[in-house]
XYZ file of N, CA and C in Angstrom:
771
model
N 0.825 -1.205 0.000
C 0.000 0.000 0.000
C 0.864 1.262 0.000
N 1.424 1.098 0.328
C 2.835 2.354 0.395
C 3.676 2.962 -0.188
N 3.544 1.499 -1.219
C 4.643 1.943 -2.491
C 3.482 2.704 -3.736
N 2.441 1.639 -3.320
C 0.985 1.955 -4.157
C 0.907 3.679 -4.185
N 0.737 4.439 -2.835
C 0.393 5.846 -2.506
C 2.090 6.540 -3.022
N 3.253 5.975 -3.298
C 4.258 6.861 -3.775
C 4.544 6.985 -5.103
N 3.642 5.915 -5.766
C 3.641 5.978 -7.006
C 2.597 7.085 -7.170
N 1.247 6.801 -6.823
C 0.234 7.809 -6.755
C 0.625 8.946 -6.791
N 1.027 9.494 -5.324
C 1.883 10.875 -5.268
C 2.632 11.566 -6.377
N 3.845 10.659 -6.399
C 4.981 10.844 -7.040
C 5.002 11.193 -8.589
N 4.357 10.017 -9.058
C 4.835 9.591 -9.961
C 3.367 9.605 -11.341
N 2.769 9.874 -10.680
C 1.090 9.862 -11.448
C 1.355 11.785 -11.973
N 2.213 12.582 -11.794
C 2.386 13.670 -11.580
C 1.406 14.938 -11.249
N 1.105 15.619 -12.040
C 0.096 16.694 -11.349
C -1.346 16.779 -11.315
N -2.184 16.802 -10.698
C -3.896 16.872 -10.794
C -4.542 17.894 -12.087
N -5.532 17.629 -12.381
C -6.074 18.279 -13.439
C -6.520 19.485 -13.138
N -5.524 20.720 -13.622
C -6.007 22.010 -13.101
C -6.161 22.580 -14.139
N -6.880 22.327 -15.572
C -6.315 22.760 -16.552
C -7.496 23.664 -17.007
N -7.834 24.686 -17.840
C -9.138 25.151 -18.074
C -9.688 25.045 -19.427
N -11.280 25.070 -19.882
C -11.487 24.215 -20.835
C -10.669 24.486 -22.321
N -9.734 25.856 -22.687
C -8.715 25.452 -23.389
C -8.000 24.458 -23.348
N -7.188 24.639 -22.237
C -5.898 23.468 -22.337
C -6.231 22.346 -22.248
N -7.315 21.749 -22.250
C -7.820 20.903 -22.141
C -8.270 20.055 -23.116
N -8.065 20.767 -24.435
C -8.669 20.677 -25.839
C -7.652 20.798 -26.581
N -6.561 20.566 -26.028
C -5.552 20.694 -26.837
C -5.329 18.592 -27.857
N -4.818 18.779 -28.832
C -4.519 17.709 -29.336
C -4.117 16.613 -28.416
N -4.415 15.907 -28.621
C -3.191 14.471 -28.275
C -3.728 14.412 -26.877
N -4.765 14.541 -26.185
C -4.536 13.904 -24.905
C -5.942 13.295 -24.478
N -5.183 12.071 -24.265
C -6.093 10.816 -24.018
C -6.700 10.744 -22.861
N -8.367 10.423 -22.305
C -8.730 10.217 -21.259
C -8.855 8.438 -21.360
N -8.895 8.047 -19.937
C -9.041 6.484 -19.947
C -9.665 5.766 -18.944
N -10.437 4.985 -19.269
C -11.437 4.382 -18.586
C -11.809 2.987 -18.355
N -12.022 2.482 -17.569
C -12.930 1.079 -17.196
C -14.069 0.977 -16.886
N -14.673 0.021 -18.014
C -16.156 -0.132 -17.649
C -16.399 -1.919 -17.546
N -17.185 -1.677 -16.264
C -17.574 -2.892 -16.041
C -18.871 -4.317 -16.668
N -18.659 -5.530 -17.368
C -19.478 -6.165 -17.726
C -19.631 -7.226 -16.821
N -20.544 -6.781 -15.923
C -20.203 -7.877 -14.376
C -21.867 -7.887 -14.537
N -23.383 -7.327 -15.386
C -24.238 -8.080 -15.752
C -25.076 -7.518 -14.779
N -24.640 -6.676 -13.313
C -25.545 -6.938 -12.268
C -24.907 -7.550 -10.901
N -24.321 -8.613 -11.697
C -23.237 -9.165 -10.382
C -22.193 -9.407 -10.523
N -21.590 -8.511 -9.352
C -20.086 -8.178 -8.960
C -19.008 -9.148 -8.620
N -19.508 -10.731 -8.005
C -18.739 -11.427 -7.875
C -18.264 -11.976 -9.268
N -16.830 -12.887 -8.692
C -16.310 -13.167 -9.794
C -15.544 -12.888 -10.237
N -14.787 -13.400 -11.511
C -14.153 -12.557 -12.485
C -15.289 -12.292 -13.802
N -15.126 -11.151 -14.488
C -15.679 -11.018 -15.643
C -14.966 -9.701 -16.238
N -15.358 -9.771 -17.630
C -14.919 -8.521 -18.444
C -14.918 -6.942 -18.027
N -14.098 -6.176 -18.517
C -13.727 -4.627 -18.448
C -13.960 -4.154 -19.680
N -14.456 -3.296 -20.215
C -13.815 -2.542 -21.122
C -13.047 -1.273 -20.886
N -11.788 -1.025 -21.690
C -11.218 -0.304 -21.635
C -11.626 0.961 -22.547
N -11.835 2.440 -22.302
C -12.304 3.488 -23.552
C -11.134 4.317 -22.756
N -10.651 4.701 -24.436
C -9.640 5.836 -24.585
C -10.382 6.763 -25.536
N -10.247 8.015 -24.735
C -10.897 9.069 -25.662
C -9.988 10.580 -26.125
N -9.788 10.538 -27.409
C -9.103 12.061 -27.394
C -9.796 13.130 -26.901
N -9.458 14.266 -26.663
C -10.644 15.158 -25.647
C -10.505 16.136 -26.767
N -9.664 16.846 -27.531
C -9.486 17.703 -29.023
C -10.954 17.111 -29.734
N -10.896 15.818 -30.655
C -11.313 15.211 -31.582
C -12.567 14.669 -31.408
N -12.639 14.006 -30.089
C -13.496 12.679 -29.785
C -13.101 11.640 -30.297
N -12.044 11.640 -30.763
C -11.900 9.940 -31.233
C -11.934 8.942 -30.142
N -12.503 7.591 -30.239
C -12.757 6.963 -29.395
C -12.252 6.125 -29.704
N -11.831 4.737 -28.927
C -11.641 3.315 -29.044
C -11.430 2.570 -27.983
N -12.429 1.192 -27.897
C -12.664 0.114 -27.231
C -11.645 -0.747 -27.053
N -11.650 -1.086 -25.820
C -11.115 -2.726 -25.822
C -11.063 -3.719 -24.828
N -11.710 -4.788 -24.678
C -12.044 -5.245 -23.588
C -10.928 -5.944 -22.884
N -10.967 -6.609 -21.617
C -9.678 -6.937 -21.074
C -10.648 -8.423 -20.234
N -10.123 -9.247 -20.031
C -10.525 -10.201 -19.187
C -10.795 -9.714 -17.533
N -10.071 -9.220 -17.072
C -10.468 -8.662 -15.550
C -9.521 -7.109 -15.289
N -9.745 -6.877 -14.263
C -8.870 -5.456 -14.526
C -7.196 -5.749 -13.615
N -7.063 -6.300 -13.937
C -5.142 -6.717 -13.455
C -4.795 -5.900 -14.517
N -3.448 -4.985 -13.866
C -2.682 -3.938 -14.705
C -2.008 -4.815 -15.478
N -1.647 -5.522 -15.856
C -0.925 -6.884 -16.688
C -1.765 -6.567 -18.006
N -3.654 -6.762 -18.153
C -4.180 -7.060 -19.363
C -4.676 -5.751 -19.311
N -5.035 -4.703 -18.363
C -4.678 -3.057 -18.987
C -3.719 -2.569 -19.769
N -2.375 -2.902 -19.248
C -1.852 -2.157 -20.004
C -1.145 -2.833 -21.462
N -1.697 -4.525 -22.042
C -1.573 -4.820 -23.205
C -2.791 -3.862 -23.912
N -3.815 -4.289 -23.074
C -4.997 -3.475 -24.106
C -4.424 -1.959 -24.138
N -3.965 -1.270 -23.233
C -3.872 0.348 -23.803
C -2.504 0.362 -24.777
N -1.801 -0.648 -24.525
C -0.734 -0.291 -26.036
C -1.209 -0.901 -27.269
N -2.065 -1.954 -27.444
C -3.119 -1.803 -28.746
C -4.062 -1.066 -28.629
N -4.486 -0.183 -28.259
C -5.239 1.221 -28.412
C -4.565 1.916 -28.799
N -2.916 2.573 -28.588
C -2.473 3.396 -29.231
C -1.888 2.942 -30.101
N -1.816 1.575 -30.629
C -1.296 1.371 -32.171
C -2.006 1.673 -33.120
N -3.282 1.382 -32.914
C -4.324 1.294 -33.748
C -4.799 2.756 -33.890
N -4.582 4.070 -32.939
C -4.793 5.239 -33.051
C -4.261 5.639 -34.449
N -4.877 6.613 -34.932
C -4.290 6.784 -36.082
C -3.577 8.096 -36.310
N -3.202 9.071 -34.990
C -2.317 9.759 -34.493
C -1.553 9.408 -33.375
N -0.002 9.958 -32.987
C 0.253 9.533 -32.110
C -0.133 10.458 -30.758
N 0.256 9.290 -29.503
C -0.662 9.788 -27.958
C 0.698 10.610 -27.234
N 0.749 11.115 -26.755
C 1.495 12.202 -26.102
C 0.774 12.656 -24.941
N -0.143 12.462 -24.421
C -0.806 12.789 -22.909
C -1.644 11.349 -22.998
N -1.599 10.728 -21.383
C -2.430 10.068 -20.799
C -3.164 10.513 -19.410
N -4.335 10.565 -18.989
C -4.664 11.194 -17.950
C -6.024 9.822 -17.491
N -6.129 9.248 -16.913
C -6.347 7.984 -16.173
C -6.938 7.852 -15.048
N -8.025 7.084 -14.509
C -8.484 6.767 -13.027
C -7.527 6.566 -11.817
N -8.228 6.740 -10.947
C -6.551 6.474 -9.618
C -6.584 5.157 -9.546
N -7.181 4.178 -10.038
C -7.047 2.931 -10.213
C -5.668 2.323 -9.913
N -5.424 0.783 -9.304
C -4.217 0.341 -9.636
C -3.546 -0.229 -10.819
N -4.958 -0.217 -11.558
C -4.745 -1.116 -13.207
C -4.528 -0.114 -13.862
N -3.861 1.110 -13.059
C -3.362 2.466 -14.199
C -2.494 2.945 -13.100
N -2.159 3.034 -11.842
C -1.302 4.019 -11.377
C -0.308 2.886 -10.860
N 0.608 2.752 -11.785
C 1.418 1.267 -11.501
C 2.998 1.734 -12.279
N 3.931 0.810 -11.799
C 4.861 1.139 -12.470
C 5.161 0.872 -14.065
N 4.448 -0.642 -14.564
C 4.579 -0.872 -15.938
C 4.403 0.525 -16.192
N 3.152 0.950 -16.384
C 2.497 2.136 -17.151
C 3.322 3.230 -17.129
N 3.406 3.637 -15.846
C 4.192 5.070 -15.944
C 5.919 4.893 -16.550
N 6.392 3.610 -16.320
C 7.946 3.461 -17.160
C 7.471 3.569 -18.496
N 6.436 3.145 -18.963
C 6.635 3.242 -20.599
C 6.224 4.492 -20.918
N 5.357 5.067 -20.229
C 4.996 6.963 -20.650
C 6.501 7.544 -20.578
N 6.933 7.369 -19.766
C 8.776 7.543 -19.389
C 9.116 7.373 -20.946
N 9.653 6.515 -21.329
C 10.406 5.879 -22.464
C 9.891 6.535 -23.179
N 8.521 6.489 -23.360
C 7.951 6.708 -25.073
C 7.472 9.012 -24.839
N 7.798 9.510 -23.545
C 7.515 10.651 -23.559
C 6.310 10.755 -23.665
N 5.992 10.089 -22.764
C 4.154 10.792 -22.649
C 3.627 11.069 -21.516
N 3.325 12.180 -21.377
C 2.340 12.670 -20.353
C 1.516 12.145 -19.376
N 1.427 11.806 -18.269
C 0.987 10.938 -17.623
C 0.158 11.228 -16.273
N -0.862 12.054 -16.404
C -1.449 12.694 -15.449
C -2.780 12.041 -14.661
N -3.328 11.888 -13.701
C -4.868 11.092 -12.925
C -5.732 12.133 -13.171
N -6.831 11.760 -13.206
C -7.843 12.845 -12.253
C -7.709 12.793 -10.729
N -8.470 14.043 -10.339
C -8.441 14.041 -8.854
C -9.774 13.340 -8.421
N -9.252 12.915 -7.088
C -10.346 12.405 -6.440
C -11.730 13.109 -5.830
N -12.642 12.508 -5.824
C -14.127 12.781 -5.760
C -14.313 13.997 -6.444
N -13.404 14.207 -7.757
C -13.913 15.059 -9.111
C -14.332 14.112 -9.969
N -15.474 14.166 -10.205
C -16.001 12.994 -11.453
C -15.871 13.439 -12.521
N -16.158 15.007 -12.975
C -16.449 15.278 -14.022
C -15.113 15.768 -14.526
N -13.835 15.396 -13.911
C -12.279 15.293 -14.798
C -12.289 14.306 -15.849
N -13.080 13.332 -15.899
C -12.805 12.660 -16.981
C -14.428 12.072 -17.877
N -14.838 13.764 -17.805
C -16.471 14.094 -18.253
C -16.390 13.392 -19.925
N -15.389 13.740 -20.211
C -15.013 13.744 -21.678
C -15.347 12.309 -22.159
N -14.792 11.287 -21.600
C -14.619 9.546 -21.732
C -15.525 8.884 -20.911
N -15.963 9.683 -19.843
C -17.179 9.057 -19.026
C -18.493 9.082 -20.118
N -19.006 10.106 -20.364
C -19.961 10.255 -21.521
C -20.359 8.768 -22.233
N -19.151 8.592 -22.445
C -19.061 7.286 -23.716
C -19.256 5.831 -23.481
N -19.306 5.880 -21.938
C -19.900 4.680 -21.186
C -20.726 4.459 -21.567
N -22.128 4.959 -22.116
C -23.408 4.881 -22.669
C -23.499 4.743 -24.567
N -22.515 5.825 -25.226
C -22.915 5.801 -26.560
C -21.943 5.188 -26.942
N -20.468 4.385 -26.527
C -19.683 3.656 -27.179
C -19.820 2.390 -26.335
N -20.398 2.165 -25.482
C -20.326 1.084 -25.106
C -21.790 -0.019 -24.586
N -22.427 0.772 -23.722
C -23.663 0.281 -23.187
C -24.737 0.181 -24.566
N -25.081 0.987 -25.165
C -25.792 1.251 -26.456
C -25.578 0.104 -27.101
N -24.547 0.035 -27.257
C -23.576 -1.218 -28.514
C -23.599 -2.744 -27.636
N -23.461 -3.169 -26.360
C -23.256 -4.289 -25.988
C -24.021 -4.321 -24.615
N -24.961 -3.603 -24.380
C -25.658 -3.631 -23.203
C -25.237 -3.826 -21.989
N -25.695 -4.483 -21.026
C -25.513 -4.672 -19.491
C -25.532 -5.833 -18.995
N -25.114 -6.694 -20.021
C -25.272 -8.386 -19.723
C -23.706 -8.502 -19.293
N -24.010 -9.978 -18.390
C -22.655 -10.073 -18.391
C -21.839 -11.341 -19.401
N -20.490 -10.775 -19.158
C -19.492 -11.367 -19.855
C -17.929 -11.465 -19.207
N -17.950 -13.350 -19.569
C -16.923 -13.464 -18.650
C -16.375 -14.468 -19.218
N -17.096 -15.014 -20.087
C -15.599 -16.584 -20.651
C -14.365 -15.269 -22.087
N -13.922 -16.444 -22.475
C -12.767 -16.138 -23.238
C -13.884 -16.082 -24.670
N -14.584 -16.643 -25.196
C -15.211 -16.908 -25.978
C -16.070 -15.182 -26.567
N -16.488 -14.991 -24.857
C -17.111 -13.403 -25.133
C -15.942 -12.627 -25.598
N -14.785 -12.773 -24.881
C -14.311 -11.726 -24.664
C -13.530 -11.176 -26.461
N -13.638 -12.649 -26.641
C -13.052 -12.057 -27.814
C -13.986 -11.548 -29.009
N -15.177 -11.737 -28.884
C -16.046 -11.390 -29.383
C -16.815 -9.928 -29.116
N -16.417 -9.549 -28.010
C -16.478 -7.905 -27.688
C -15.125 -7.200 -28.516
N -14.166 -7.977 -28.519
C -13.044 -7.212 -28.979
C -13.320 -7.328 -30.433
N -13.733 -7.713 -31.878
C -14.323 -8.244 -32.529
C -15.409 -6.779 -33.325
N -16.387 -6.514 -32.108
C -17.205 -5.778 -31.860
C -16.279 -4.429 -32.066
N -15.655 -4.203 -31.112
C -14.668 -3.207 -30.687
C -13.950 -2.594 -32.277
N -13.332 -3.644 -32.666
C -12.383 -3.641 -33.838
C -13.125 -2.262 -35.326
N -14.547 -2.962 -35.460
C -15.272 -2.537 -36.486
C -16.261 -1.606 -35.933
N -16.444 -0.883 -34.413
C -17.269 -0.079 -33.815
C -16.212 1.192 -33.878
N -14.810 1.098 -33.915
C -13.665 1.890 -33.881
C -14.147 3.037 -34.965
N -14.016 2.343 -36.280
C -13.922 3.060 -37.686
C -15.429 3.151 -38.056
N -16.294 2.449 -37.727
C -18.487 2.997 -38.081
C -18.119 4.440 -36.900
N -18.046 4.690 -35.433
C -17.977 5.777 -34.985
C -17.291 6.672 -35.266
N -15.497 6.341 -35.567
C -14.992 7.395 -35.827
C -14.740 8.449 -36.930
N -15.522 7.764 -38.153
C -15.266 8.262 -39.442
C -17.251 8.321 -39.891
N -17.974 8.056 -39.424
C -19.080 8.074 -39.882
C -20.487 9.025 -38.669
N -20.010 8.851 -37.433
C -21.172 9.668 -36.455
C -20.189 10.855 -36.201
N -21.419 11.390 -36.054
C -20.744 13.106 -36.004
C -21.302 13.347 -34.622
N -20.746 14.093 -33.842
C -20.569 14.632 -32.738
C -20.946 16.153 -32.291
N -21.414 16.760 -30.686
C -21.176 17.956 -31.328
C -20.538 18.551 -29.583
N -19.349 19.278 -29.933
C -18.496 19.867 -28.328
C -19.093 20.642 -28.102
N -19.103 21.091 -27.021
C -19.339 22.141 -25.697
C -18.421 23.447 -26.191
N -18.494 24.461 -26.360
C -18.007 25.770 -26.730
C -18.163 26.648 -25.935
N -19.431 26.653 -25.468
C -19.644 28.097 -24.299
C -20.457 27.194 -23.287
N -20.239 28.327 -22.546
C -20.990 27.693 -20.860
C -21.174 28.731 -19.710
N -22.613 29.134 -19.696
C -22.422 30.168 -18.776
C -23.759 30.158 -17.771
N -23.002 30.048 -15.890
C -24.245 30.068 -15.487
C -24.835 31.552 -14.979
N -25.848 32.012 -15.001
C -26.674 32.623 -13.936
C -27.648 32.232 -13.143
N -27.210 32.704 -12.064
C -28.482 31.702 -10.987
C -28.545 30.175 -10.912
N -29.916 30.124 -11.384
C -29.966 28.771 -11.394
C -30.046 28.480 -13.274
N -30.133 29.418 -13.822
C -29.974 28.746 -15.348
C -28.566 28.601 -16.169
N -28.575 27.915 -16.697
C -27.333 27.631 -17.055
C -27.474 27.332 -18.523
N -26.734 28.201 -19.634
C -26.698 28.719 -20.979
C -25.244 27.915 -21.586
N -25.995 27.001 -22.357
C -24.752 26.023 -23.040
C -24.756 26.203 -24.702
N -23.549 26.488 -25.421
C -23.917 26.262 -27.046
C -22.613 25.465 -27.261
N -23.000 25.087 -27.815
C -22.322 23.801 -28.636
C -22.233 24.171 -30.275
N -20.993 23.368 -30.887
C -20.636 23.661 -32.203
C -21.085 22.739 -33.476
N -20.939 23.013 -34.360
C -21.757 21.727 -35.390
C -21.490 20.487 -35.591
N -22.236 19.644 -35.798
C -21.990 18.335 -35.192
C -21.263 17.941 -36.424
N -19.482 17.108 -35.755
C -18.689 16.594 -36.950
C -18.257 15.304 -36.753
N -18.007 14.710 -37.545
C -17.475 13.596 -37.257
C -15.514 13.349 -35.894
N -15.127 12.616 -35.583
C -14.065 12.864 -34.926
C -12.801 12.820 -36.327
N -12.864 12.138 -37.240
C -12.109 12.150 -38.585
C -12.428 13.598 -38.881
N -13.444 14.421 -39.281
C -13.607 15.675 -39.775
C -12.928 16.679 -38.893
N -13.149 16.504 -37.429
C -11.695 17.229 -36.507
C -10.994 17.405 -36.814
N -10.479 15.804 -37.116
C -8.699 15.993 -36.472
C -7.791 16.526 -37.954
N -8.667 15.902 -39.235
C -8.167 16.146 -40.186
C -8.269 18.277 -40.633
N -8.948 19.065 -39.999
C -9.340 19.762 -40.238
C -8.472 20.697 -39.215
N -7.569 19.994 -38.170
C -6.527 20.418 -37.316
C -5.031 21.301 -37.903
N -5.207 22.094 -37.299
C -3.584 22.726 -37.813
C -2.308 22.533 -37.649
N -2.498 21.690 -35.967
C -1.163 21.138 -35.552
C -0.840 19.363 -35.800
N -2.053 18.945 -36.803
C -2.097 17.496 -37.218
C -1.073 17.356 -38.605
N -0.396 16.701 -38.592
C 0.453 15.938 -38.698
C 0.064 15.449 -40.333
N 1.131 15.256 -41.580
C -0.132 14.627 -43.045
C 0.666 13.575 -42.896
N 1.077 12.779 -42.295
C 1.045 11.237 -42.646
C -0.302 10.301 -41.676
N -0.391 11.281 -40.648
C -1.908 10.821 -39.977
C -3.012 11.348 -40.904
N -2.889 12.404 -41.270
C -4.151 13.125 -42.496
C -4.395 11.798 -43.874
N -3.307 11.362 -44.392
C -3.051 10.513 -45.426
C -3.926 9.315 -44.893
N -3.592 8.342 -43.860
C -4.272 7.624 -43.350
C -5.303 7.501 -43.279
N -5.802 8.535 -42.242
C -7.098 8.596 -42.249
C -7.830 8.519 -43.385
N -7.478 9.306 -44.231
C -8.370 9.530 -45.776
C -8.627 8.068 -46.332
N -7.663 7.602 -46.312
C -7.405 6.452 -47.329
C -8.415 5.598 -46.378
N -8.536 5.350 -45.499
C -9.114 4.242 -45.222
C -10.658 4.852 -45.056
N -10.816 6.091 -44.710
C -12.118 6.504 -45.185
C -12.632 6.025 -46.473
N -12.127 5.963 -47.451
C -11.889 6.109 -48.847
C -12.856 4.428 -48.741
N -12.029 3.640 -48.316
C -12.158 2.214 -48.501
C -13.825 1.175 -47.776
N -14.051 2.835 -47.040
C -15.187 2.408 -46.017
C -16.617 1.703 -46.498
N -17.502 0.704 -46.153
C -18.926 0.334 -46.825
C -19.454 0.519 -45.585
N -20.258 1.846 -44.950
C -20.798 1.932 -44.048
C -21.900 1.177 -43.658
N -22.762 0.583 -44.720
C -23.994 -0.444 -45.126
C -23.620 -1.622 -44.458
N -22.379 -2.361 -44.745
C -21.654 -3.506 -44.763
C -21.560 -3.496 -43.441
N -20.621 -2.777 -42.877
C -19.748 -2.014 -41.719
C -20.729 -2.534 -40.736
N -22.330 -1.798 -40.579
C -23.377 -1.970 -39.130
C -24.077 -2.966 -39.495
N -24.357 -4.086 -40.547
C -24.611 -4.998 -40.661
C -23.709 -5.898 -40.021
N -22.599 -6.036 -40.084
C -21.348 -6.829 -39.599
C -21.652 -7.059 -37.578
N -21.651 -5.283 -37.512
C -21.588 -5.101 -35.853
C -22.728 -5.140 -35.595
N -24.308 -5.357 -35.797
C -25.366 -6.115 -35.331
C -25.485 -7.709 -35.094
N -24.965 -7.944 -36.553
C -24.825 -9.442 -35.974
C -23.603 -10.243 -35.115
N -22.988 -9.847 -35.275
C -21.689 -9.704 -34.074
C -22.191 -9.611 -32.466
N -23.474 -8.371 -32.264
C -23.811 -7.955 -30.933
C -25.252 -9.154 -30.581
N -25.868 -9.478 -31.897
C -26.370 -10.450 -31.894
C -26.332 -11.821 -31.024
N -24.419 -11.807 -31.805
C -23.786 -13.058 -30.926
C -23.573 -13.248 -29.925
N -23.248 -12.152 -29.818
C -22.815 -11.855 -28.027
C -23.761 -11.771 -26.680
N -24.878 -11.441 -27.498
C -25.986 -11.671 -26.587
C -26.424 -12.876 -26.688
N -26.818 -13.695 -27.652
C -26.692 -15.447 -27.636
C -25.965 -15.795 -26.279
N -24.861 -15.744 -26.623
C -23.693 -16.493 -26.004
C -23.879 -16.222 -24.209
N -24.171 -14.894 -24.165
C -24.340 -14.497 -22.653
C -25.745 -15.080 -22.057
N -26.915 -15.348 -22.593
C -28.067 -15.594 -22.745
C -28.078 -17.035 -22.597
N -27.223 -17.942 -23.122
C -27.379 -19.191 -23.012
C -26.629 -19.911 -22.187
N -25.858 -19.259 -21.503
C -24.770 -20.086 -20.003
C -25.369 -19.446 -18.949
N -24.969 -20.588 -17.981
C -25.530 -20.469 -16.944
C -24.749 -19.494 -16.080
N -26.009 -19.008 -15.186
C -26.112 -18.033 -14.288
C -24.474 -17.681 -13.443
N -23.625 -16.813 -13.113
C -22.919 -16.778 -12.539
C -23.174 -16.921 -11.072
N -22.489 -17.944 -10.271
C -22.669 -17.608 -8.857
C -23.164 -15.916 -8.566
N -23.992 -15.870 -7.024
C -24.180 -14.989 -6.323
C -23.508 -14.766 -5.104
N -22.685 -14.019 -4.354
C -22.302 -14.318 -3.382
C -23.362 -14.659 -1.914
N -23.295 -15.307 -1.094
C -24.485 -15.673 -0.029
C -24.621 -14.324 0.872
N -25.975 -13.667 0.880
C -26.178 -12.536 1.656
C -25.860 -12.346 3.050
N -25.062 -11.704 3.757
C -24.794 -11.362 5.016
C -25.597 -11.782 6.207
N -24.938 -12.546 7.274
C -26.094 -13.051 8.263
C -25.605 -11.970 9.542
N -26.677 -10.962 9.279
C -26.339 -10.103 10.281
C -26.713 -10.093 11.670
N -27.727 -11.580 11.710
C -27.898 -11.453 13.009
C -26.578 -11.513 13.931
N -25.745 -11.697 14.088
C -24.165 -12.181 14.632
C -24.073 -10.658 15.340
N -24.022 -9.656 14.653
C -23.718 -8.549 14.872
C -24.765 -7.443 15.728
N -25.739 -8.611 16.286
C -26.855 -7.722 16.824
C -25.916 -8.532 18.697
């Protein structure tokens, strides 16, 4: 626990003091775990992992078998391969399956930014929380999932939900925000895709611009959500037809009277 809180301290480096400029700057990733435990918590069962650019909205999935920093942090270095810019800020739950040494030595090595949110601030990582619902719950519901069989079949899901969201739904950011009293006056900007962002960026990069295009280019959006229905199809089969996960046995509190 000790070394746990000096890494925390130390080494997680500064809290999010940033204001909604700097905050919108390119390249910096929020990151998240979401749970497919169905309802019930015992057990082992699936995580998904969401990395979100906070500039762009680009998003991407990936599920992990349980949350041990071991299969976090394979899944977050295939998240940033598959990014189609490179990551230069990470900013992360106080979790131990993120405030660990693997993680922070390779932000080390590879020069990346490596910041938490603060505690009992929820809305530090407003940006990637959001997406709990429209990249993930929406798409694979609230069932649970826990063999190897799912898991790879969320990742599957994940793979072809990456490029239908990021190059085809359009989005729309937060721009102004102002309260009086009790009303509170929000406008927001026109809704774009996260590809129409980043490509439309000044400090982006044209061998990421090139990319992107090209595989836009190659896209059958028709094909594409036909593929990831029946895919989510499966996955609900599969969860639907095994049996029930243990419950843990409810507390006998008479003892304590």
């Amino acid at each position: 626990m000790k070394q746990r809180q000096a890494v925390t301290k130390k080494k997680a480096l500064t809290y999010r003091s940033a204001d909604r400029a700097g905050k919108s700057r390119i390249l910096d990733e929020l990151v998240v775990l979401v749970g497919h435990e169905g309802g019930n918590a015992s057990g082992e069962h699936c995580f998904a992992l969401t990395v979100t650019d906070i500039a762009t909205g680009w998003t991407v999935n990936r599920s992990v078998q349980n949350k041990a920093s071991k299969w976090v942090f394979e899944a977050l270095q295939h998240v940033m391969a598959v990014f189609p810019f490179p990551i230069i800020g990470i900013d992360s739950d106080n979790g131990s399956e993120f405030i660990n040494h693997h993680l922070f030595d390779y932000c080390v090595a590879n020069k990346i930014t490596f910041t938490r949110s603060r505690a009992n601030h929820s809305n530090d990582g407003a940006h990637v929380e959001q997406k709990n619902w429209t990249h993930v719950r929406e798409l694979v519901g609230y069932l649970r999932y826990d063999t190897a069989t799912e898991l790879a079949k969320l990742n599957e899901i994940w793979e072809l939900d990456r490029v239908f969201t990021n190059y085809l739904l359009p989005q729309q950011k937060l721009i102004f925000k102002q309260r009086n009293r009790a009303k509170v006056t929000k406008r927001y900007d026109t809704a774009t895709t996260p590809h129409q962002r980043a490509v439309a960026r000044h400090d982006m990069a044209k061998r990421p611009i090139i990319r992107m295009n090209a595989e836009f280019k190659r896209l059958k959006p028709a094909a594409l959500s036909r593929n990831i229905l029946a895919l989510t199809g499966e996955l609900e089969t599969l969860a639907l037809a095994k049996k029930p996960a243990d419950v843990k046995p409810a507390i006998n509190r008479t003892f304590n009277q």
